[in-house]
Short mmCIF file of C-alpha atoms in Angstrom, two decimals:
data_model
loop_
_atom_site.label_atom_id
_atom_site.label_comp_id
_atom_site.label_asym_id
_atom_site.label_seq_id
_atom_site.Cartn_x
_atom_site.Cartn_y
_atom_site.Cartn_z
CA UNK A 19 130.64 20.62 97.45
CA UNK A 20 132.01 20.45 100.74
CA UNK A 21 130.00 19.62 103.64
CA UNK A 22 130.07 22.64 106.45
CA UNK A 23 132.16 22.08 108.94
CA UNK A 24 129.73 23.21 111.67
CA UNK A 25 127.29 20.35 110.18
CA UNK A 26 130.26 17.83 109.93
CA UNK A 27 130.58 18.10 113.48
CA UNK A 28 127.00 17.74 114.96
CA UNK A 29 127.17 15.83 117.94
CA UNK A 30 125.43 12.08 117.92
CA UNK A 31 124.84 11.45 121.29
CA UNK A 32 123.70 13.24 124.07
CA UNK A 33 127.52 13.00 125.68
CA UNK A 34 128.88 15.45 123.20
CA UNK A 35 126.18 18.16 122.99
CA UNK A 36 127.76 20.95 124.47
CA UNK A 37 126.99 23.50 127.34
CA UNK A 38 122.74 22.80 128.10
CA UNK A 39 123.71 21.05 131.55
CA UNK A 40 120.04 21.43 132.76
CA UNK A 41 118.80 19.41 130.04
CA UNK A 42 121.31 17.10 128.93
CA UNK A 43 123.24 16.82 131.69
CA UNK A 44 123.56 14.28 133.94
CA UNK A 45 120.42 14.96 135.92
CA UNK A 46 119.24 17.11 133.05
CA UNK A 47 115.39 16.25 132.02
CA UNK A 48 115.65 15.64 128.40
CA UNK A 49 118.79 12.90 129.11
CA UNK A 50 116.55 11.30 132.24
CA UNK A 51 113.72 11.38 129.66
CA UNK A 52 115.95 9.37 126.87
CA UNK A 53 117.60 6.93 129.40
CA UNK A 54 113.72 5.35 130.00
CA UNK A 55 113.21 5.78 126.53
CA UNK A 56 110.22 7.97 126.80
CA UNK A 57 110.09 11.02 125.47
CA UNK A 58 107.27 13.36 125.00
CA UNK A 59 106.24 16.78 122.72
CA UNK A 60 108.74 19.80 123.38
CA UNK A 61 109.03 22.80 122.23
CA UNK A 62 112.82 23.47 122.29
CA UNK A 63 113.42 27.77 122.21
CA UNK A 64 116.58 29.76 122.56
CA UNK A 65 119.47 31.73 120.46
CA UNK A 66 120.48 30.21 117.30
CA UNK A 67 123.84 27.63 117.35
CA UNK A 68 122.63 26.44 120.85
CA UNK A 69 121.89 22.88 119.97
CA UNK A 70 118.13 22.40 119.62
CA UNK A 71 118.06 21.24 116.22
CA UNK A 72 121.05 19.01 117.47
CA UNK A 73 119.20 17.88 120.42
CA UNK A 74 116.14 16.83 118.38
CA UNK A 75 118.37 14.64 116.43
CA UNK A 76 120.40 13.04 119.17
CA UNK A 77 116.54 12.53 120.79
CA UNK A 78 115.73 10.40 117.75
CA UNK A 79 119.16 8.52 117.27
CA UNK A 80 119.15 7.81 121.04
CA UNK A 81 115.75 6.44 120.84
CA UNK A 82 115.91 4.34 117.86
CA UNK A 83 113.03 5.83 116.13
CA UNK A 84 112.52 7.39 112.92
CA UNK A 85 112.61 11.13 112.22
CA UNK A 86 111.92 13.47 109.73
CA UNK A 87 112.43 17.14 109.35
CA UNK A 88 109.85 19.91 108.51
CA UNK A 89 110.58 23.65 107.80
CA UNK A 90 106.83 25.39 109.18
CA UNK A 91 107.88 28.26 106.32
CA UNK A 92 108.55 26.04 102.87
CA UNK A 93 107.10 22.68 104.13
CA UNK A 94 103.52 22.20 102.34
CA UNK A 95 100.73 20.08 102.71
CA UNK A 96 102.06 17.27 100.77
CA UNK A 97 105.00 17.15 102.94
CA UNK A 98 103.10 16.48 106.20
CA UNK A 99 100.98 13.80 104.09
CA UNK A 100 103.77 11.89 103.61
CA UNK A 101 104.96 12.66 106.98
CA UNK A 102 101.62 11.02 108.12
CA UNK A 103 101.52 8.27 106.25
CA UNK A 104 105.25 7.55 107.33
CA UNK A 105 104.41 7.54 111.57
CA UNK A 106 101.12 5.07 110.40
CA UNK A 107 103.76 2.85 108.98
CA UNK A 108 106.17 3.11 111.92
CA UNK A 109 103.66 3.28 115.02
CA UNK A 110 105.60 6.46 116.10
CA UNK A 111 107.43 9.10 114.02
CA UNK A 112 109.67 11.69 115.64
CA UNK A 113 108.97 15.28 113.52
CA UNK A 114 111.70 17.61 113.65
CA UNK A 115 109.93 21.54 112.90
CA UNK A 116 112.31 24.01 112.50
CA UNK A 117 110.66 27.68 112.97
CA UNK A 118 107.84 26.22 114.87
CA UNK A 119 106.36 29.21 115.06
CA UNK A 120 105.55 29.92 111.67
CA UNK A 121 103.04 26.91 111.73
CA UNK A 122 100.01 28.37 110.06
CA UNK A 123 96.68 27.82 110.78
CA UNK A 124 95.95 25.05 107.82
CA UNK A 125 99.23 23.13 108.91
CA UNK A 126 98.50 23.07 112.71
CA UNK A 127 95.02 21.49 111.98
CA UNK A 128 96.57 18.82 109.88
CA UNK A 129 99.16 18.29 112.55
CA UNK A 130 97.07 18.63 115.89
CA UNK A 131 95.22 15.18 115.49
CA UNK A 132 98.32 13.04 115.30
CA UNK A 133 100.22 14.87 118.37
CA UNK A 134 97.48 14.46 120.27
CA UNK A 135 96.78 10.41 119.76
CA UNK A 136 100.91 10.29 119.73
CA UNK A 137 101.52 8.98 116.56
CA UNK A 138 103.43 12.18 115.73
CA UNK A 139 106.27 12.87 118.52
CA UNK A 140 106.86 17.14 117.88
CA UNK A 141 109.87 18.59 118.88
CA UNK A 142 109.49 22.12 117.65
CA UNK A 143 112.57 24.39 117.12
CA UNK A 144 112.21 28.41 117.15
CA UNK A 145 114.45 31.38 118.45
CA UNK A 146 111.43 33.39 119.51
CA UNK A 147 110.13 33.57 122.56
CA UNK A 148 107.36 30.44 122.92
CA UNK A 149 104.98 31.98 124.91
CA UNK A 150 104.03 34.69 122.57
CA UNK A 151 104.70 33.44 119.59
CA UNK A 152 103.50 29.71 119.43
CA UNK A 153 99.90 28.74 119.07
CA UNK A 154 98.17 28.40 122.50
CA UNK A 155 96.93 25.21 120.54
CA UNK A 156 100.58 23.47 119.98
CA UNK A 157 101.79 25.14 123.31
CA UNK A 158 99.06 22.94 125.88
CA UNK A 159 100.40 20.12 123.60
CA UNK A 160 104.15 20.28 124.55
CA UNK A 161 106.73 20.50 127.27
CA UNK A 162 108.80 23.67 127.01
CA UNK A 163 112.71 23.74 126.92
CA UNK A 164 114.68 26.50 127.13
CA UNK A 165 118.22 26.37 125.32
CA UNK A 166 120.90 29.20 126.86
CA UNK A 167 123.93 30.65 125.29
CA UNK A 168 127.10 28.39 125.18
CA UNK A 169 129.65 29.62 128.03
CA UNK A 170 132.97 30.33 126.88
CA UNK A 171 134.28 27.23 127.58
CA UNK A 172 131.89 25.55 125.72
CA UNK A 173 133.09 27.28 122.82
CA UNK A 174 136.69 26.89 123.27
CA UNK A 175 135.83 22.73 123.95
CA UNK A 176 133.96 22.92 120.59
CA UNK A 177 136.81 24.64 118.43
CA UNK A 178 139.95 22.29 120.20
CA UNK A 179 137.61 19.55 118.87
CA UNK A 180 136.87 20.44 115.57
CA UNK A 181 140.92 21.17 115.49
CA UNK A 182 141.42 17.69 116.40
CA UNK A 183 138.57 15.76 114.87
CA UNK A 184 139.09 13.54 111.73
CA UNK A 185 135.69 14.66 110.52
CA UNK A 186 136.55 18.44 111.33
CA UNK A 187 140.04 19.87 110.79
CA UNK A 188 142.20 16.47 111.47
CA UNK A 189 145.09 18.33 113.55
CA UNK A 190 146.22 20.15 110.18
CA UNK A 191 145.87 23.54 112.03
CA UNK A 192 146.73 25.38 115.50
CA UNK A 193 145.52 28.16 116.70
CA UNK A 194 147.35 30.97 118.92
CA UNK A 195 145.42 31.77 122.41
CA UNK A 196 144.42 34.97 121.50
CA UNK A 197 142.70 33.86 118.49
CA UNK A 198 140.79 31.57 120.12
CA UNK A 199 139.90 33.67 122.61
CA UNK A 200 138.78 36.66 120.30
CA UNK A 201 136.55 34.06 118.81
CA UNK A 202 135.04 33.65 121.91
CA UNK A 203 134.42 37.25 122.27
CA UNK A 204 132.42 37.57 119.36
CA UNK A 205 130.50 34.81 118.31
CA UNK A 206 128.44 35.37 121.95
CA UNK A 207 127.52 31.97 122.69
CA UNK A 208 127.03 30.56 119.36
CA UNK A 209 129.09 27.43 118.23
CA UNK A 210 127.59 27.62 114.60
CA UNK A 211 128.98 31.08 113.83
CA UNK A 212 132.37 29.98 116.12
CA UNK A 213 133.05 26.80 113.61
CA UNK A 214 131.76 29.21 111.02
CA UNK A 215 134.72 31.25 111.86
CA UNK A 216 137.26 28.70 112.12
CA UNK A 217 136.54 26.95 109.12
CA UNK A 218 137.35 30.20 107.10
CA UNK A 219 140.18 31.68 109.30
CA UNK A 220 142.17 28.25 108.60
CA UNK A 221 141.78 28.59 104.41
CA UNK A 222 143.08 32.13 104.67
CA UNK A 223 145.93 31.13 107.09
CA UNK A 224 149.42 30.29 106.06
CA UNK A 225 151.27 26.45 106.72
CA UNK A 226 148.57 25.74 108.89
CA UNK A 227 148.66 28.42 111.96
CA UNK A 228 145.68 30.94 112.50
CA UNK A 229 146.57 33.98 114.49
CA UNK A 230 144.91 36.57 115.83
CA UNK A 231 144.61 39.12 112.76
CA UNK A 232 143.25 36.47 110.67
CA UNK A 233 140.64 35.74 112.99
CA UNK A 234 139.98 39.50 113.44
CA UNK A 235 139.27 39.79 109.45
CA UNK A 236 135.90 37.22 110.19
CA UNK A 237 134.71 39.17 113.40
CA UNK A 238 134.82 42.84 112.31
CA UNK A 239 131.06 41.95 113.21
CA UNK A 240 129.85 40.94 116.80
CA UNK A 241 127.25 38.55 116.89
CA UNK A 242 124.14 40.26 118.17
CA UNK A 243 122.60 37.30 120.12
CA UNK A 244 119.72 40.16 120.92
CA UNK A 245 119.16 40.13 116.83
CA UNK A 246 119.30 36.00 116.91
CA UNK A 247 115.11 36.28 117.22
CA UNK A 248 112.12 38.06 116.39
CA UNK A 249 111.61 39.50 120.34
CA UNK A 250 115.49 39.85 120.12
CA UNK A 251 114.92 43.77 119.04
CA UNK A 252 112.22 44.54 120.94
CA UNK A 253 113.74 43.12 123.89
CA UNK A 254 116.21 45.90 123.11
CA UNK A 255 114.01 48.93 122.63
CA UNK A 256 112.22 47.66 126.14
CA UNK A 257 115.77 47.87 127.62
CA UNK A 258 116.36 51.01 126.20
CA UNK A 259 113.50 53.22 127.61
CA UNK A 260 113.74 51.30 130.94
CA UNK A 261 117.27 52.72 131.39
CA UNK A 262 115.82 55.68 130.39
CA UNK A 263 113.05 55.71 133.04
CA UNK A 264 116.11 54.76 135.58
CA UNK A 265 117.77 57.82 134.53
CA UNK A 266 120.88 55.76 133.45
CA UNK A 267 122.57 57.44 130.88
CA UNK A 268 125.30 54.73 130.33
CA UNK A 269 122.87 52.03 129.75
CA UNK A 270 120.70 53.80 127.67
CA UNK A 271 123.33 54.26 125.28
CA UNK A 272 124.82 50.78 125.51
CA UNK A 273 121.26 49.86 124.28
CA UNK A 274 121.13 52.40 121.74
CA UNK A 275 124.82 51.53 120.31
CA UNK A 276 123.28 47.77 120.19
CA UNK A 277 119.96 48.63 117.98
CA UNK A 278 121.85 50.90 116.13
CA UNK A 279 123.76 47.78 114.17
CA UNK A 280 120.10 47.36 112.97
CA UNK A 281 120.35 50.62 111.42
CA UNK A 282 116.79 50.94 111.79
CA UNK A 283 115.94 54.16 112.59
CA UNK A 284 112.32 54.71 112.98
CA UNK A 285 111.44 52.11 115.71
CA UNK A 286 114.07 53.61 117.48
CA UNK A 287 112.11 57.60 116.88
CA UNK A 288 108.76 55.76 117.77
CA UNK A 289 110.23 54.38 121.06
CA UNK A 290 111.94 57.99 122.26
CA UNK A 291 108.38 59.93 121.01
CA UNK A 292 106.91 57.60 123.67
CA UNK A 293 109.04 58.21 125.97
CA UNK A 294 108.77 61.95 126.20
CA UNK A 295 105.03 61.78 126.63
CA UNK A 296 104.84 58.73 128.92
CA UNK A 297 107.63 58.73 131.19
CA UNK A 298 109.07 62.69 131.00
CA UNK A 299 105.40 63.90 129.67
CA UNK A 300 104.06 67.12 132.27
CA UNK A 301 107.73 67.49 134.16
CA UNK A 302 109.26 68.61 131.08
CA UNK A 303 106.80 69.32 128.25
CA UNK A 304 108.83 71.12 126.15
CA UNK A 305 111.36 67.79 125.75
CA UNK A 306 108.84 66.41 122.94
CA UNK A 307 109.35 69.05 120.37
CA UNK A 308 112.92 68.33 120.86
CA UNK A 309 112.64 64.96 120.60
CA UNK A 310 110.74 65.12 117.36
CA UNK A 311 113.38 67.41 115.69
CA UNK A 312 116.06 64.99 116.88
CA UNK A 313 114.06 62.05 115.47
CA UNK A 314 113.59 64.25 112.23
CA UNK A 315 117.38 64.95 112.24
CA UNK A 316 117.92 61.42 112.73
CA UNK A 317 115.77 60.12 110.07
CA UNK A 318 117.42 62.92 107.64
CA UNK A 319 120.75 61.82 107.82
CA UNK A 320 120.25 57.77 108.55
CA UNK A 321 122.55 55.43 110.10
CA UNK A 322 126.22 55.51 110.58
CA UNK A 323 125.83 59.28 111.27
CA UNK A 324 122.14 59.08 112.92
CA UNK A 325 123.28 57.39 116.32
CA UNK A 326 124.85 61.32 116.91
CA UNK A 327 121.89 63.45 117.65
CA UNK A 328 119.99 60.30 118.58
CA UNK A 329 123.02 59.66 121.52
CA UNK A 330 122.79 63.54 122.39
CA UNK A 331 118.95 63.72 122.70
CA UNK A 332 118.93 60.16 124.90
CA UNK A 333 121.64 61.80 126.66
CA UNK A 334 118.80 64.82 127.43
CA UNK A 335 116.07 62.23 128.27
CA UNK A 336 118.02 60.28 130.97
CA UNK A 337 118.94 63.86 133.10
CA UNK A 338 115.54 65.21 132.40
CA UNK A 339 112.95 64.80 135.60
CA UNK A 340 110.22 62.50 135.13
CA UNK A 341 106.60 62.28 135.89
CA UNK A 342 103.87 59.65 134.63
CA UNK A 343 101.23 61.92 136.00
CA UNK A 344 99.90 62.50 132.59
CA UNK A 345 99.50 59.01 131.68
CA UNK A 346 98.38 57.57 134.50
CA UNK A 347 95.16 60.29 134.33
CA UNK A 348 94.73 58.69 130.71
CA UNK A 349 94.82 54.80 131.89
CA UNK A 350 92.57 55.63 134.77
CA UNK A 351 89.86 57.57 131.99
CA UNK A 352 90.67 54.27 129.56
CA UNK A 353 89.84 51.90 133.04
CA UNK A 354 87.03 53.85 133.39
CA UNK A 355 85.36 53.37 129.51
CA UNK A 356 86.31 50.06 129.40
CA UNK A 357 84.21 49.37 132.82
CA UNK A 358 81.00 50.90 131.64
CA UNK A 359 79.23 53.06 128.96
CA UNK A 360 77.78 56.09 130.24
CA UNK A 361 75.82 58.48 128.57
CA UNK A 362 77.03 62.25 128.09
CA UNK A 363 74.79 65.27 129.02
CA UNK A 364 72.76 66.32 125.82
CA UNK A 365 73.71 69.85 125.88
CA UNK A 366 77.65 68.15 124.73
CA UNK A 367 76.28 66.56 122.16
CA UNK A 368 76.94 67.93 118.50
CA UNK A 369 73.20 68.20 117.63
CA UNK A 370 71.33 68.12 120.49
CA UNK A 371 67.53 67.24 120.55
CA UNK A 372 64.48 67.88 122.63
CA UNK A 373 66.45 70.50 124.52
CA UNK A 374 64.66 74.32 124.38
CA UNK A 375 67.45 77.23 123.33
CA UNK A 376 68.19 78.29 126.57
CA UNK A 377 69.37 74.16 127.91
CA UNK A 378 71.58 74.11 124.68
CA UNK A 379 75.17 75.03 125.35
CA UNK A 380 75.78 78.31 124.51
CA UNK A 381 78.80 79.39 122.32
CA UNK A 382 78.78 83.10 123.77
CA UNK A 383 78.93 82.93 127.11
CA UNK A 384 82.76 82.59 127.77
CA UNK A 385 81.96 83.29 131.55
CA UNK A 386 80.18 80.19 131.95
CA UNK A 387 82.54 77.67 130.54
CA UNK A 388 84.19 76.59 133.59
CA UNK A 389 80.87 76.18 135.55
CA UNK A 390 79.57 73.75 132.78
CA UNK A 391 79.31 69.57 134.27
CA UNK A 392 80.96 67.79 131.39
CA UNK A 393 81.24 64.38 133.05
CA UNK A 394 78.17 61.74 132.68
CA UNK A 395 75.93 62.25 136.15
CA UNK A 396 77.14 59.15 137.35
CA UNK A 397 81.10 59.61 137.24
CA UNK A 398 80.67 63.69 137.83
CA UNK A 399 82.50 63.87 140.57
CA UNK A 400 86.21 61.53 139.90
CA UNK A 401 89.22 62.64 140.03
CA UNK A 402 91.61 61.25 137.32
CA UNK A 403 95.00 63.65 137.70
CA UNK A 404 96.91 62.58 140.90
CA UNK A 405 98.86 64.34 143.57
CA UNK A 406 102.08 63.86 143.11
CA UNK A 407 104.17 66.91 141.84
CA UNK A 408 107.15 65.90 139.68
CA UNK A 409 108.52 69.77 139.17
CA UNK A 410 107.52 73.68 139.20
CA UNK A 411 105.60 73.44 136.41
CA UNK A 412 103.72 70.21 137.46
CA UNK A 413 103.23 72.03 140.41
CA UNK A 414 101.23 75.57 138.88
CA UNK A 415 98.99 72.69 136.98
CA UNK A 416 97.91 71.10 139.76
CA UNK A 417 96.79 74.43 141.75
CA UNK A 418 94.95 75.31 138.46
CA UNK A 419 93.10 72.33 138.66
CA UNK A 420 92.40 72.34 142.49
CA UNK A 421 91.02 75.85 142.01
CA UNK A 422 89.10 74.29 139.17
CA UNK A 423 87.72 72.00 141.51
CA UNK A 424 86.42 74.28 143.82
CA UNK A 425 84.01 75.68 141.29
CA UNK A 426 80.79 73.41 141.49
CA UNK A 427 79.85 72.54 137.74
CA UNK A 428 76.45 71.71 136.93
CA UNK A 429 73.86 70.32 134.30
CA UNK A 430 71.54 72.71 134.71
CA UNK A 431 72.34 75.31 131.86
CA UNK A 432 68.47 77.30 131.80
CA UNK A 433 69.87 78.17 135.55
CA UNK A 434 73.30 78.63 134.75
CA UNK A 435 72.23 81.29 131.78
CA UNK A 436 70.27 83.73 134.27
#
């Protein structure tokens, strides 16, 4: 079987990784790091077809040490056994962990010991974002190294050399501008899925010359660099219900045309529910029945056809007025339970005890609801729903409740019933 041509052409030395200035550049800190042959723990994150894996490699050729590689998902326990019994032997063994992250609890305590006294150099490899999803335990243990996108000239460096390279296409094959340029386009800053590309678009071209169209066939798909890790889609639906927040409608359904190649529809109802309770909520109450039976309408007909009424009803959320009112009285009742317990009045409670007939709260007398203290003694008198007025509506609440207010409530129901 023949060898990939993205793996054929992994760089060797830190001279021909590509884009990553920061780090391997010539004042980067992982080349400074190499050239006084002292290099420490890292955690290297980022979009896949960056150049960590790469990196790690070049780390270990440059150095002159031995490495081996470790998968956190299929590795086992006898793997890192051997991998320990290997960096005894050597003084110093440079391990390679692909997916990082995935490190469970069992292989981090087998692993933690030799990090820490050195005998095990980590450099870590993940696409999600380190500082939620790596162990607070491996995290204080290594340096963190961010990997970005490859620029479009990065890309285009990569392809003319794996055009010219004896190890990659051996000048058998040119490419026309556009080609190379639509390959660009859509591979969004990945050189693995750009050599991925060009390695098929020159077996389906003819006497050696990819064009355009043949390129086109490969990238009827753009590469989603937002789907390239696990906070990728997430990252996403955050994006989405800010624009909606901002009233942008455009943005809003850029985002939504993005998750929508996930053609996952429910996270996307889940995330628009919220939104018409926490950011439309009082100013427009009515907008989260209609955003349930657009949900419901979505979830009927599923994805191609689902990104209509979901498009339509975002459209309705961005132009709708907005007020937080609501939820901000709920986070300031959750700040205040989370401060202190307090107890309730008796009279509230279900089955009340030690309280005569007449200091029991009475089911009958209607005309004494709204005089009744329901608050704890001690917080009776706070005020959870703020001033601010988003609409009309909004507006008739809040002189309900300042009328409300003006009624002085009390715990003293034997009085109250006279």
């Amino acid at each position: 079987m023949r060898e990939p041509l993205a793996n054929r052409l992994r760089p060797k030395t830190l001279d021909e990784i590509l884009g990553q200035k920061k780090l391997v550049g010539k004042n980067g800190v992982i080349r400074k790091c190499v050239e006084k042959g002292q290099m420490f723990s890292a955690i290297f994150y980022g979009p896949p077809g960056t150049g960590k894996t790469t990196t790690a490699r070049v780390i270990a050729n440059e150095l002159k040490r031995p490495y081996r590689r470790f998968n956190a998902v299929t590795g086992n326990k006898k793997d890192l056994d051997q991998i320990f019994i290997e960096a005894k032997m050597s003084g110093q063994l440079i391990l390679i962990c692909d997916e990082v992250h995935r490190l469970n609890k069992d292989k981090q305590d087998l692993l933690l010991p030799h990090v820490e006294d050195g005998s095990i150099l980590l450099i870590g490899a993940t696409t999600a974002n380190p500082y939620h999803s790596i162990n607070p335990a491996i995290r204080s243990r290594c340096h963190l190294f961010g990997f970005e996108p490859l620029s479009d000239e990065d890309i285009r460096q990569g392809i003319e050399h794996a055009l010219k390279a004896q190890e990659g296409l051996n000048n058998q094959y040119t490419i026309d501008e556009d080609a190379l340029q639509l390959i660009c386009d859509c591979v969004n800053g990945d050189i693995r899925f750009a050599l991925n590309i060009l390695e098929i678009s020159a077996v389906l071209s003819d006497e050696g010359h990819i064009t355009k169209d043949i390129v086109s066939i490969n990238c009827k798909n753009i590469n989603n660099r937002s789907f390239g890790s696990e906070d990728g889609y997430y990252d996403l639906l955050s994006a989405l219900q800010k624009s909606i927040r901002g009233s942008d409608v455009n943005a809003a359904l850029y985002y939504l045309a993005l998750l929508a190649q996930a053609e996952e529809v429910t996270s996307i109802c889940r995330r628009l529910l919220v939104i018409a309770y926490e950011d439309i909520g009082l100013a427009n109450p009515q907008l989260a029945s209609r955003t349930y039976a657009a949900c419901e309408a979505a979830e009927y007909v599923g994805f191609p056809e689902a990104i209509i009424p979901l498009g339509i009803h975002i459209i309705d959320l961005c132009l709708s007025p907005k007020s937080r009112t609501g939820m901000d009285a709920i986070h300031k009742a959750e700040d205040i339970v989370s401060s202190k317990a307090y107890e309730m009045p008796k009279y509230l409670k279900l089955t009340p005890v030690g309280l005569t007939n007449d200091e029991k709260y009475s089911y009958e007398r209607y005309d004494c609801f709204h005089k009744i203290q329901y608050l704890p003694d001690e917080i009776k008198d706070i005020d959870l729903f703020p001033s601010f007025n988003a609409n009309r509506y909004e507006q008739q609440l809040k002189a309900v409740y300042e009328e409300l207010k003006k009624n002085k409530r009390t715990n003293d129901l034997k009085g109250l019933y006279r």
